[in-house]
Short mmCIF file of C-alpha atoms in Angstrom, two decimals:
data_model
loop_
_atom_site.label_atom_id
_atom_site.label_comp_id
_atom_site.label_asym_id
_atom_site.label_seq_id
_atom_site.Cartn_x
_atom_site.Cartn_y
_atom_site.Cartn_z
CA MET B 87 -76.44 -7.90 -52.63
CA ASN B 88 -78.14 -9.14 -55.23
CA LEU B 89 -80.93 -7.85 -57.32
CA THR B 90 -82.85 -10.47 -56.20
CA LYS B 91 -82.24 -10.14 -52.59
CA ILE B 92 -83.00 -6.42 -52.93
CA ILE B 93 -86.47 -6.61 -53.97
CA SER B 94 -87.30 -9.40 -51.79
CA THR B 95 -85.95 -6.88 -48.39
CA ILE B 96 -88.04 -3.54 -49.92
CA SER B 97 -90.82 -5.99 -50.39
CA LEU B 98 -90.74 -7.75 -47.09
CA VAL B 99 -90.45 -2.93 -45.21
CA VAL B 100 -93.22 -2.73 -47.61
CA ILE B 101 -95.80 -5.96 -45.69
CA VAL B 102 -94.53 -4.93 -42.51
CA PHE B 103 -95.94 -1.21 -42.36
CA SER B 104 -98.80 -2.11 -44.55
CA SER B 105 -99.05 -4.73 -42.42
CA CYS B 106 -101.28 -1.95 -39.06
CA SER B 107 -104.13 -0.78 -39.99
CA LYS B 108 -105.68 3.07 -39.31
CA ASP B 109 -106.98 1.29 -35.80
CA ASP B 110 -103.07 0.47 -35.40
CA TYR B 111 -102.08 3.74 -34.14
CA ARG B 112 -105.93 4.80 -32.39
CA PHE B 113 -105.34 5.26 -28.02
CA GLU B 114 -108.33 2.47 -26.47
CA SER B 115 -110.03 6.04 -24.73
CA LYS B 116 -109.45 8.66 -28.34
CA ASN B 117 -111.20 7.73 -31.00
CA ILE B 118 -108.45 9.73 -32.97
CA ASP B 119 -106.04 9.20 -35.97
CA PRO B 120 -102.74 9.38 -36.10
CA PHE B 121 -100.73 12.26 -37.36
CA VAL B 122 -97.39 13.65 -37.46
CA ARG B 123 -96.36 17.00 -37.16
CA PHE B 124 -93.77 19.89 -35.79
CA ASN B 125 -93.61 19.91 -32.26
CA PHE B 126 -91.29 23.04 -31.29
CA ILE B 127 -92.10 24.64 -28.11
CA THR B 128 -90.20 28.02 -26.21
CA ASN B 129 -90.08 28.74 -23.03
CA ASN B 130 -90.05 32.29 -21.57
CA GLY B 131 -88.53 32.59 -25.54
CA VAL B 132 -85.97 30.05 -25.23
CA PRO B 133 -86.18 26.56 -27.29
CA LEU B 134 -87.32 23.27 -25.50
CA GLU B 135 -85.57 20.25 -25.82
CA TYR B 136 -87.36 16.99 -25.55
CA PRO B 137 -87.87 15.25 -22.93
CA ALA B 138 -88.98 18.12 -21.86
CA VAL B 139 -92.73 18.86 -22.11
CA ASN B 140 -94.97 21.75 -21.86
CA THR B 141 -98.70 20.64 -22.00
CA THR B 142 -100.08 24.42 -22.41
CA ALA B 143 -97.83 26.21 -24.97
CA LEU B 144 -99.03 25.69 -28.58
CA ALA B 145 -96.03 24.47 -30.98
CA LEU B 146 -94.62 26.77 -32.80
CA ALA B 147 -94.61 27.36 -36.68
CA GLU B 148 -91.54 29.57 -37.28
CA TYR B 149 -89.12 30.40 -34.74
CA GLU B 150 -86.65 33.06 -34.96
CA ASN B 151 -82.41 32.17 -33.75
CA LYS B 152 -80.60 33.65 -32.32
CA SER B 153 -77.29 31.69 -31.20
CA VAL B 154 -75.25 30.06 -32.80
CA LYS B 155 -76.20 26.68 -31.04
CA VAL B 156 -77.20 23.27 -32.62
CA LEU B 157 -81.17 23.43 -32.74
CA LYS B 158 -83.10 20.59 -32.57
CA VAL B 159 -86.34 20.73 -33.95
CA PRO B 160 -88.72 18.19 -31.97
CA VAL B 161 -91.37 16.15 -34.38
CA THR B 162 -93.72 13.69 -32.61
CA LEU B 163 -95.71 11.54 -34.06
CA THR B 164 -99.55 11.15 -32.07
CA SER B 165 -100.94 7.82 -31.19
CA ALA B 166 -100.58 4.67 -29.44
CA THR B 167 -97.79 2.56 -28.88
CA LEU B 168 -96.24 1.53 -32.05
CA LYS B 169 -96.26 -2.32 -32.89
CA SER B 170 -93.26 -1.56 -35.98
CA PRO B 171 -91.36 0.86 -36.67
CA VAL B 172 -93.28 3.85 -38.51
CA LYS B 173 -90.73 5.84 -40.89
CA ALA B 174 -90.28 9.84 -41.34
CA THR B 175 -89.46 11.64 -44.56
CA PHE B 176 -88.96 16.28 -44.39
CA SER B 177 -87.42 18.35 -46.98
CA THR B 178 -85.59 21.04 -46.74
CA THR B 179 -84.50 24.57 -48.51
CA THR B 180 -83.16 27.53 -47.28
CA SER B 181 -83.90 31.44 -48.89
CA GLY B 182 -79.18 31.13 -47.82
CA SER B 183 -76.83 29.61 -48.41
CA LEU B 184 -76.73 25.88 -47.98
CA ASP B 185 -72.44 25.91 -45.81
CA THR B 186 -74.24 28.19 -43.39
CA PHE B 187 -75.74 24.62 -41.76
CA THR B 188 -76.13 21.35 -42.15
CA VAL B 189 -79.06 18.99 -40.37
CA GLN B 190 -78.85 15.33 -39.10
CA PRO B 191 -80.59 13.38 -39.94
CA GLU B 192 -80.86 14.39 -44.36
CA THR B 193 -83.96 13.52 -44.86
CA GLU B 194 -85.40 10.46 -42.51
CA LEU B 195 -87.03 10.27 -39.04
CA LEU B 196 -87.77 6.66 -37.23
CA PHE B 197 -90.75 6.26 -34.67
CA GLN B 198 -91.06 2.97 -32.47
CA GLY B 199 -92.46 1.43 -29.49
CA ASN B 200 -93.01 4.02 -27.43
CA LYS B 201 -90.34 6.26 -29.04
CA LEU B 202 -93.28 9.22 -30.69
CA THR B 203 -90.70 12.12 -31.13
CA ASP B 204 -86.90 11.78 -33.06
CA THR B 205 -85.18 14.71 -33.09
CA ILE B 206 -83.53 16.75 -35.93
CA PHE B 207 -80.40 18.48 -35.04
CA VAL B 208 -79.55 22.51 -37.19
CA SER B 209 -75.98 22.70 -37.15
CA PHE B 210 -74.31 25.98 -38.10
CA ASP B 211 -70.92 25.60 -39.17
CA GLN B 212 -70.82 29.22 -39.58
CA ARG B 213 -71.44 32.62 -38.90
CA TRP B 214 -74.82 33.55 -41.96
CA LYS B 215 -73.77 37.24 -43.46
CA ASP B 216 -77.23 38.94 -44.78
CA LYS B 217 -80.94 37.08 -42.68
CA GLN B 218 -81.79 34.30 -44.09
CA SER B 219 -84.82 31.13 -43.07
CA ILE B 220 -84.56 27.23 -43.31
CA THR B 221 -87.28 25.29 -44.37
CA LEU B 222 -87.76 21.48 -42.78
CA LYS B 223 -91.43 19.95 -44.54
CA LEU B 224 -93.31 16.82 -43.30
CA GLU B 225 -93.24 14.82 -46.79
CA ASN B 226 -94.61 11.76 -46.04
CA THR B 227 -94.71 9.06 -43.50
CA SER B 228 -93.89 4.55 -43.80
CA ASP B 229 -97.70 4.05 -43.34
CA PRO B 230 -100.65 6.19 -46.04
CA ASP B 231 -102.45 5.53 -42.46
CA ILE B 232 -100.27 7.93 -40.83
CA HIS B 233 -101.43 11.44 -41.17
CA ILE B 234 -99.10 14.57 -42.32
CA GLY B 235 -99.32 17.20 -40.10
CA ASN B 236 -101.90 17.93 -36.90
CA LEU B 237 -105.33 17.12 -37.49
CA ASN B 238 -107.26 20.85 -38.30
CA THR B 239 -105.95 23.55 -41.38
CA ALA B 240 -104.78 25.83 -38.52
CA SER B 241 -102.11 25.03 -37.25
CA PRO B 242 -100.58 22.07 -38.83
CA ASN B 243 -97.39 22.44 -38.73
CA ASN B 244 -95.86 20.41 -41.36
CA ILE B 245 -93.77 23.33 -41.70
CA PHE B 246 -90.85 24.80 -39.48
CA THR B 247 -90.14 27.79 -40.86
CA ILE B 248 -86.36 29.16 -38.13
CA ASN B 249 -85.53 32.94 -39.08
CA LEU B 250 -81.75 33.04 -38.92
CA GLY B 251 -81.62 36.40 -36.61
CA ASP B 252 -79.04 39.24 -35.87
CA VAL B 253 -76.78 37.30 -33.55
CA ILE B 254 -74.09 37.98 -30.40
CA THR B 255 -72.04 35.69 -28.96
CA ASN B 256 -70.75 36.51 -25.67
CA TYR B 257 -69.05 34.33 -23.26
CA THR B 258 -67.87 33.77 -19.39
CA PHE B 259 -66.50 31.52 -16.61
CA PRO B 260 -69.65 29.58 -14.35
CA VAL B 261 -66.36 29.48 -11.99
CA ALA B 262 -63.82 32.41 -10.95
CA GLN B 263 -61.71 30.91 -8.86
CA TYR B 264 -60.00 27.11 -8.37
CA LEU B 265 -57.30 26.71 -5.22
CA VAL B 266 -54.65 23.91 -5.88
CA LYS B 267 -52.36 22.11 -4.35
CA GLY B 268 -49.27 22.48 -5.96
CA GLU B 269 -48.24 19.78 -6.82
CA VAL B 270 -46.17 18.67 -10.57
CA GLY B 271 -48.62 17.19 -12.55
CA GLU B 272 -51.79 17.88 -10.74
CA LYS B 273 -54.85 18.90 -13.25
CA ILE B 274 -57.44 20.95 -12.57
CA ASP B 275 -60.74 21.69 -15.48
CA PHE B 276 -62.41 24.28 -16.00
CA LYS B 277 -65.73 25.59 -18.29
CA VAL B 278 -66.04 28.67 -20.92
CA ASN B 279 -69.11 28.44 -20.70
CA PHE B 280 -71.13 30.26 -25.02
CA PRO B 281 -74.36 31.17 -23.77
CA ASN B 282 -75.51 31.64 -27.51
CA GLY B 283 -72.89 29.43 -28.57
CA PHE B 284 -69.80 29.89 -30.63
CA ILE B 285 -68.20 28.48 -34.88
CA PRO B 286 -65.14 25.99 -33.92
CA SER B 287 -63.45 28.34 -36.59
CA GLU B 288 -63.68 31.29 -35.00
CA ILE B 289 -62.29 30.83 -32.18
CA GLU B 290 -59.01 28.87 -32.99
CA SER B 291 -58.76 31.43 -34.79
CA ASN B 292 -58.32 34.21 -32.29
CA PRO B 293 -56.98 33.51 -28.94
CA ILE B 294 -59.60 34.82 -26.33
CA PHE B 295 -56.65 34.31 -23.09
CA LYS B 296 -54.79 36.82 -21.42
CA PHE B 297 -52.38 35.25 -18.63
CA GLN B 298 -51.05 36.78 -15.89
CA ASN B 299 -48.56 33.97 -14.88
CA GLY B 300 -47.39 33.34 -11.16
CA PHE B 301 -47.00 29.58 -11.49
CA GLU B 302 -46.24 27.20 -15.65
CA TYR B 303 -48.85 25.40 -16.13
CA SER B 304 -50.22 23.58 -19.55
CA LEU B 305 -53.35 24.67 -20.96
CA THR B 306 -55.00 21.88 -23.53
CA HIS B 307 -59.06 21.51 -24.47
CA ASP B 308 -61.25 18.76 -25.42
CA ASP B 309 -62.40 18.73 -28.98
CA TYR B 310 -65.60 20.03 -29.36
CA GLY B 311 -67.54 17.77 -30.93
CA ASN B 312 -70.84 18.99 -31.81
CA ASN B 313 -71.30 20.61 -28.63
CA ARG B 314 -71.65 24.51 -28.52
CA SER B 315 -72.49 25.72 -25.09
CA SER B 316 -68.80 25.18 -24.05
CA ILE B 317 -65.43 24.69 -23.73
CA LEU B 318 -63.47 22.43 -21.11
CA TYR B 319 -60.34 23.29 -20.68
CA HIS B 320 -58.12 21.60 -18.80
CA LEU B 321 -54.86 22.92 -16.65
CA THR B 322 -52.15 21.09 -16.00
CA LEU B 323 -49.30 22.14 -13.13
CA LEU B 324 -45.93 22.31 -14.09
CA GLU B 325 -43.53 23.05 -11.25
CA ASP B 326 -43.69 22.64 -7.21
CA LEU B 327 -45.14 24.73 -5.64
CA GLN B 328 -44.58 23.67 -1.45
CA ASN B 329 -44.02 26.79 0.32
CA ASP B 330 -46.30 27.15 2.35
CA ASP B 331 -45.63 30.84 3.43
CA ALA B 332 -46.34 31.97 0.15
CA ARG B 333 -48.94 32.47 -1.66
CA TYR B 334 -48.83 31.61 -5.52
CA GLU B 335 -51.68 33.61 -8.20
CA SER B 336 -52.17 33.03 -12.11
CA LYS B 337 -54.95 34.76 -13.22
CA ILE B 338 -56.75 33.81 -17.31
CA THR B 339 -58.89 36.29 -18.83
CA LEU B 340 -61.58 36.37 -21.02
CA VAL B 341 -60.88 38.68 -23.47
CA ASN B 342 -62.68 40.57 -26.39
CA THR B 343 -62.16 39.62 -30.42
CA PRO B 344 -64.06 40.83 -33.35
CA ASN B 345 -67.06 37.65 -32.18
CA TYR B 346 -67.18 37.38 -29.81
CA VAL B 347 -67.28 39.18 -25.69
CA ALA B 348 -67.03 38.78 -21.94
CA SER B 349 -69.24 38.89 -19.65
CA GLY B 350 -70.17 38.08 -16.41
CA ASN B 351 -67.24 36.55 -14.79
CA ILE B 352 -63.82 37.66 -17.32
CA SER B 353 -61.72 35.86 -15.13
CA LEU B 354 -60.17 32.38 -13.69
CA THR B 355 -57.95 32.80 -10.08
CA VAL B 356 -55.85 29.72 -10.02
CA VAL B 357 -54.97 29.77 -6.45
CA LYS B 358 -52.85 28.14 -4.91
CA PRO B 359 -52.96 29.81 -0.79
CA ILE B 360 -50.70 30.17 2.42
CA LYS B 361 -51.13 26.61 4.01
CA THR B 362 -51.44 27.55 8.09
CA PRO B 363 -51.82 24.71 10.43
CA ARG B 364 -55.45 24.44 11.51
CA ASP B 365 -57.75 21.99 13.80
CA VAL B 366 -61.04 20.99 11.11
CA GLN B 367 -62.55 20.07 14.91
CA ALA B 368 -62.33 23.80 15.54
CA TYR B 369 -64.94 24.70 12.14
CA PRO B 370 -65.60 27.75 12.95
CA ALA B 371 -67.72 27.47 8.86
CA SER B 372 -70.29 25.83 11.14
CA LYS B 373 -71.55 29.37 13.12
CA PHE B 374 -72.58 31.28 10.07
CA THR B 375 -74.59 28.55 7.99
CA ASP B 376 -77.40 25.67 8.46
CA PRO B 377 -77.83 23.90 5.35
CA THR B 378 -80.66 22.16 6.49
CA ASN B 379 -82.14 25.37 5.67
CA ALA B 380 -82.03 26.71 2.38
CA PHE B 381 -83.01 29.60 3.39
CA TYR B 382 -80.39 30.35 6.18
CA LEU B 383 -79.69 34.31 6.40
CA THR B 384 -76.93 35.54 7.77
CA TYR B 385 -77.50 39.64 8.87
CA GLY B 386 -74.27 42.42 8.32
CA GLU B 387 -74.11 46.16 8.32
CA HIS B 388 -71.39 48.23 7.06
CA TRP B 389 -71.01 52.33 8.22
CA PHE B 390 -71.73 53.92 4.32
CA ASN B 391 -73.00 56.39 3.19
CA ASN B 392 -76.31 57.57 3.66
CA ASN B 393 -78.16 61.07 2.06
CA GLY B 394 -75.29 62.60 3.07
CA ASN B 395 -74.23 60.84 7.18
CA CYS B 396 -72.03 58.08 8.09
CA THR B 397 -74.30 55.77 9.38
CA TRP B 398 -74.42 51.76 10.00
CA GLN B 399 -77.13 50.21 7.23
CA THR B 400 -78.01 47.24 7.44
CA PHE B 401 -78.18 44.10 4.74
CA ASN B 402 -78.68 40.01 4.88
CA ALA B 403 -77.92 37.46 2.41
CA LEU B 404 -78.16 33.62 1.99
CA THR B 405 -75.11 31.83 3.38
CA PHE B 406 -74.41 28.51 3.02
CA PRO B 407 -71.39 26.09 3.34
CA VAL B 408 -67.69 25.76 0.49
CA ILE B 409 -68.33 22.01 -0.26
CA VAL B 410 -65.13 19.90 -0.47
CA THR B 411 -64.50 16.71 -1.62
CA LYS B 412 -62.46 14.00 0.75
CA ASP B 413 -59.15 14.77 0.21
CA ASP B 414 -59.06 18.78 0.96
CA PRO B 415 -56.64 20.09 4.35
CA ASN B 416 -59.40 21.81 4.92
CA ALA B 417 -62.89 19.33 4.59
CA ILE B 418 -65.28 18.13 7.44
CA LEU B 419 -68.01 15.20 6.98
CA TYR B 420 -70.82 16.96 7.38
CA SER B 421 -72.55 14.59 5.92
CA ASP B 422 -72.49 10.34 5.52
CA LYS B 423 -76.08 10.43 3.71
CA GLY B 424 -77.19 7.64 6.21
CA THR B 425 -75.26 4.76 4.57
CA SER B 426 -72.08 3.04 4.47
CA ASN B 427 -71.17 3.88 0.87
CA PRO B 428 -68.20 6.63 1.20
CA ASN B 429 -68.67 7.95 -2.19
CA ASP B 430 -72.00 9.84 -1.69
CA ASP B 431 -70.62 11.27 1.49
CA VAL B 432 -70.80 14.82 1.60
CA TYR B 433 -67.78 17.02 2.19
CA HIS B 434 -67.87 21.06 3.89
CA ASP B 435 -64.58 23.58 3.36
CA ALA B 436 -63.67 23.42 7.54
CA PHE B 437 -62.98 27.63 7.89
CA LYS B 438 -64.83 28.81 4.48
CA ILE B 439 -68.94 30.24 3.25
CA GLY B 440 -69.54 31.96 1.36
CA PHE B 441 -73.05 34.12 -0.87
CA ASN B 442 -75.64 32.24 -3.19
CA VAL B 443 -79.72 32.12 -4.27
CA ALA B 444 -80.93 29.13 -3.19
CA THR B 445 -82.35 28.11 -6.99
CA GLY B 446 -82.61 30.26 -9.84
CA THR B 447 -81.11 33.27 -11.58
CA ASN B 448 -80.98 35.94 -9.05
CA THR B 449 -78.13 37.35 -7.04
CA VAL B 450 -78.48 38.28 -3.31
CA ASN B 451 -76.78 41.21 -1.30
CA SER B 452 -72.78 39.27 -0.36
CA PHE B 453 -71.53 42.30 1.16
CA GLY B 454 -74.27 45.02 1.32
CA LEU B 455 -73.13 45.46 -2.61
CA LYS B 456 -75.92 46.63 -3.99
CA ARG B 457 -75.48 49.57 -1.59
CA TRP B 458 -72.98 51.01 -3.05
CA PHE B 459 -73.75 50.98 -6.96
CA SER B 460 -76.64 52.28 -8.60
CA ASN B 461 -78.16 51.20 -12.13
CA GLU B 462 -76.45 47.78 -11.08
CA SER B 463 -78.24 44.55 -13.38
CA ASN B 464 -79.43 41.38 -10.06
CA SER B 465 -79.21 39.28 -12.54
CA ALA B 466 -76.21 36.12 -11.89
CA ALA B 467 -75.91 36.41 -16.49
CA ILE B 468 -74.59 40.03 -15.54
CA SER B 469 -73.34 41.16 -12.37
CA PRO B 470 -72.00 36.63 -10.71
CA GLY B 471 -70.05 38.85 -8.45
CA PHE B 472 -73.29 39.81 -6.17
CA ASN B 473 -73.14 36.11 -5.75
CA ILE B 474 -69.67 35.20 -3.85
CA THR B 475 -69.38 31.40 -3.02
CA SER B 476 -65.91 31.35 -1.33
CA ALA B 477 -66.22 34.03 0.45
CA LEU B 478 -65.33 35.11 4.32
CA GLU B 479 -62.39 32.23 6.02
CA PHE B 480 -61.70 31.14 9.50
CA PHE B 481 -58.62 31.40 10.93
CA PRO B 482 -59.39 30.03 14.31
CA ALA B 483 -56.52 30.80 17.39
CA ASN B 484 -53.88 28.79 17.85
CA GLY B 485 -55.34 26.92 15.30
CA ASN B 486 -58.00 24.90 17.42
CA SER B 487 -60.38 27.94 19.03
CA LYS B 488 -63.99 27.17 18.83
CA THR B 489 -65.05 31.07 19.86
CA GLU B 490 -62.57 33.29 18.25
CA GLY B 491 -60.26 33.79 15.14
CA THR B 492 -59.09 36.21 12.45
CA VAL B 493 -60.77 35.99 9.27
CA LEU B 494 -60.02 36.89 5.45
CA VAL B 495 -62.09 38.60 2.95
CA ILE B 496 -60.63 35.98 0.19
CA PRO B 497 -59.37 38.09 -2.09
CA GLN B 498 -61.36 38.06 -5.66
CA ASP B 499 -61.99 39.82 -8.14
CA ILE B 500 -66.17 40.22 -8.73
CA THR B 501 -68.03 41.69 -11.55
CA ILE B 502 -70.69 43.48 -11.74
CA GLY B 503 -72.31 45.66 -14.25
CA SER B 504 -75.20 47.35 -14.78
CA SER B 505 -76.11 45.61 -18.52
CA ALA B 506 -73.78 43.44 -20.41
CA THR B 507 -71.92 45.48 -22.65
CA ASN B 508 -71.88 47.77 -19.13
CA THR B 509 -69.53 45.16 -16.70
CA TYR B 510 -66.67 46.09 -14.44
CA GLN B 511 -63.60 43.71 -12.76
CA ILE B 512 -64.05 44.94 -9.16
CA ALA B 513 -60.60 42.84 -6.68
CA ILE B 514 -62.60 42.47 -3.45
CA SER B 515 -59.96 41.81 -0.03
CA GLY B 516 -59.81 42.85 3.37
CA GLU B 517 -59.29 41.29 6.72
CA GLY B 518 -60.62 41.31 10.25
CA THR B 519 -61.75 39.18 14.19
CA TYR B 520 -64.40 37.34 14.43
CA LYS B 521 -65.81 35.84 18.35
CA GLU B 522 -68.78 34.51 19.82
CA ILE B 523 -70.20 38.35 21.36
CA SER B 524 -71.99 35.53 23.49
CA ASN B 525 -73.63 32.98 23.71
CA GLY B 526 -74.45 31.54 20.83
CA LEU B 527 -74.02 34.61 19.16
CA PHE B 528 -70.74 35.33 17.02
CA GLU B 529 -70.08 39.41 15.84
CA ILE B 530 -67.96 38.65 12.47
CA SER B 531 -65.48 41.94 12.01
CA PHE B 532 -63.60 43.36 9.45
CA GLU B 533 -62.51 45.90 6.78
CA LEU B 534 -63.51 45.25 2.94
CA LYS B 535 -61.30 46.66 0.80
CA LEU B 536 -62.59 47.13 -3.36
CA THR B 537 -60.40 47.82 -6.19
CA ASN B 538 -61.10 49.16 -9.34
CA ASP B 539 -59.91 52.42 -11.38
CA LYS B 540 -62.70 53.48 -13.53
CA LEU B 541 -65.68 53.52 -10.88
CA PHE B 542 -63.20 53.82 -7.48
CA GLY B 543 -60.38 55.81 -8.50
CA GLY B 544 -58.14 53.15 -6.69
CA THR B 545 -59.78 51.54 -4.16
CA VAL B 546 -62.14 52.20 -1.61
CA SER B 547 -62.52 50.31 1.95
CA THR B 548 -65.12 50.62 5.08
CA GLN B 549 -65.69 48.67 8.15
CA TYR B 550 -68.17 45.24 8.18
CA ARG B 551 -70.36 44.11 11.55
CA MET B 552 -71.59 40.42 10.54
CA TYR B 553 -73.56 38.19 12.68
CA ASN B 554 -75.21 34.69 12.63
CA ASN B 555 -78.35 35.75 14.06
CA ARG B 556 -80.99 38.52 13.54
CA THR B 557 -80.99 40.12 17.26
CA TYR B 558 -77.75 41.61 17.89
CA PRO B 559 -76.44 44.65 19.69
CA LYS B 560 -75.84 48.00 17.04
CA PRO B 561 -72.55 48.52 16.70
CA ALA B 562 -71.67 52.09 17.56
CA ALA B 563 -71.12 55.61 15.55
CA LEU B 564 -67.69 56.07 13.80
CA SER B 565 -65.58 59.06 13.27
CA ILE B 566 -64.28 57.63 9.93
CA ALA B 567 -65.78 59.00 6.82
CA CYS B 568 -67.25 56.37 4.47
CA PRO B 569 -68.21 55.29 0.64
CA LYS B 570 -70.78 56.67 -1.16
CA GLU B 571 -72.43 54.79 -3.65
CA VAL B 572 -71.63 54.78 -7.54
CA THR B 573 -73.50 54.63 -10.59
CA LEU B 574 -72.09 51.73 -12.93
#
């Protein structure tokens, strides 16, 4: 492009922007001058990301960042719908090393039409050694009629400061167990979540897994890209696991590294279970769930220590079906959602149930486990083991009975702790029976075993009864010993 064309282009841009007047930006109902400002808002200390809004919270002038995730800083232009694009420039300064972070875009933001918010992305390429600050400052706009900062002097929000504080990075498995069919080439995808983000070079330089393998597989992961909240891994089976009478199991466990602490679910188990012929139409799981009621409970009692005496003690837990894909061997159609499109059909595992919260980050009392411990955290981030989403598996008598059979506590490792730095891996297992003891009332009778050398000195167990109705006959007292509460 020659100099004449460049000058013409610049002149054209100036003409476009200068053709606007302040009145073009005003709202029809309000006489408000247009202004651009930083609009960084938090909810309980967590930054809101555009387009999320909070109309009652005030924008912050500074923020202490304790994460290495990408920090998103919104900048908002308060104006009526724009007739022409508006650009705003900003500068970046720091009290520390420039190598710690990068900023995108580098200096310029764009607003156009109804898009009145743009975002500055602050990425962290290495862990900072000393506390430092990063200051972003709005400098000017392509139209002089747009005010820089709020139309007040108390909170102009034309400058935003990021204070880099102490960072504790940890990681966890969001899902603790996957089932496979056992076919060569079969793939499962799983994530490792990083609540406070991660730095790729640190992950590459220190192995994060240890393995206990019962079959051969390969493991790869996606490119990190701009994501700093999770890593997606791909596990591919390299051998056929076709002995239906055998249980195949491999375990992947997160380990502590110099910069990352394993927390929450730290073990992932991949299982090809024993295959037992069962008729999905027996559908025992439906006796203990009601998907139309998000607050459906099952009720239970366990033989446990109460002030020095063994007694039956009650508990309950929100109970849900286990959702599976259409090709799962235990899948039964729960709902076609009233459409002829098979892609929105919902399938449940006919033989499994689990316990979880309806929403949120709290925990339920699966198997009354909260009575087993004192000083326990009820947060799912610290004690995810209180929510056992695939907990019991039913085996109908003769493969098709609709009234009775055997039940298995699905073997798995659960995590329970008192804090992020004090958690325990506990192996659970057990078995028993289930039966319709009166019209519509089902009882599950089983033994639950918990194994952890530090907490229990090995394995402890006790008897359980669970029911699908709050009204049930009180179990008869047992003449056996019972566990007592342990302190985490």
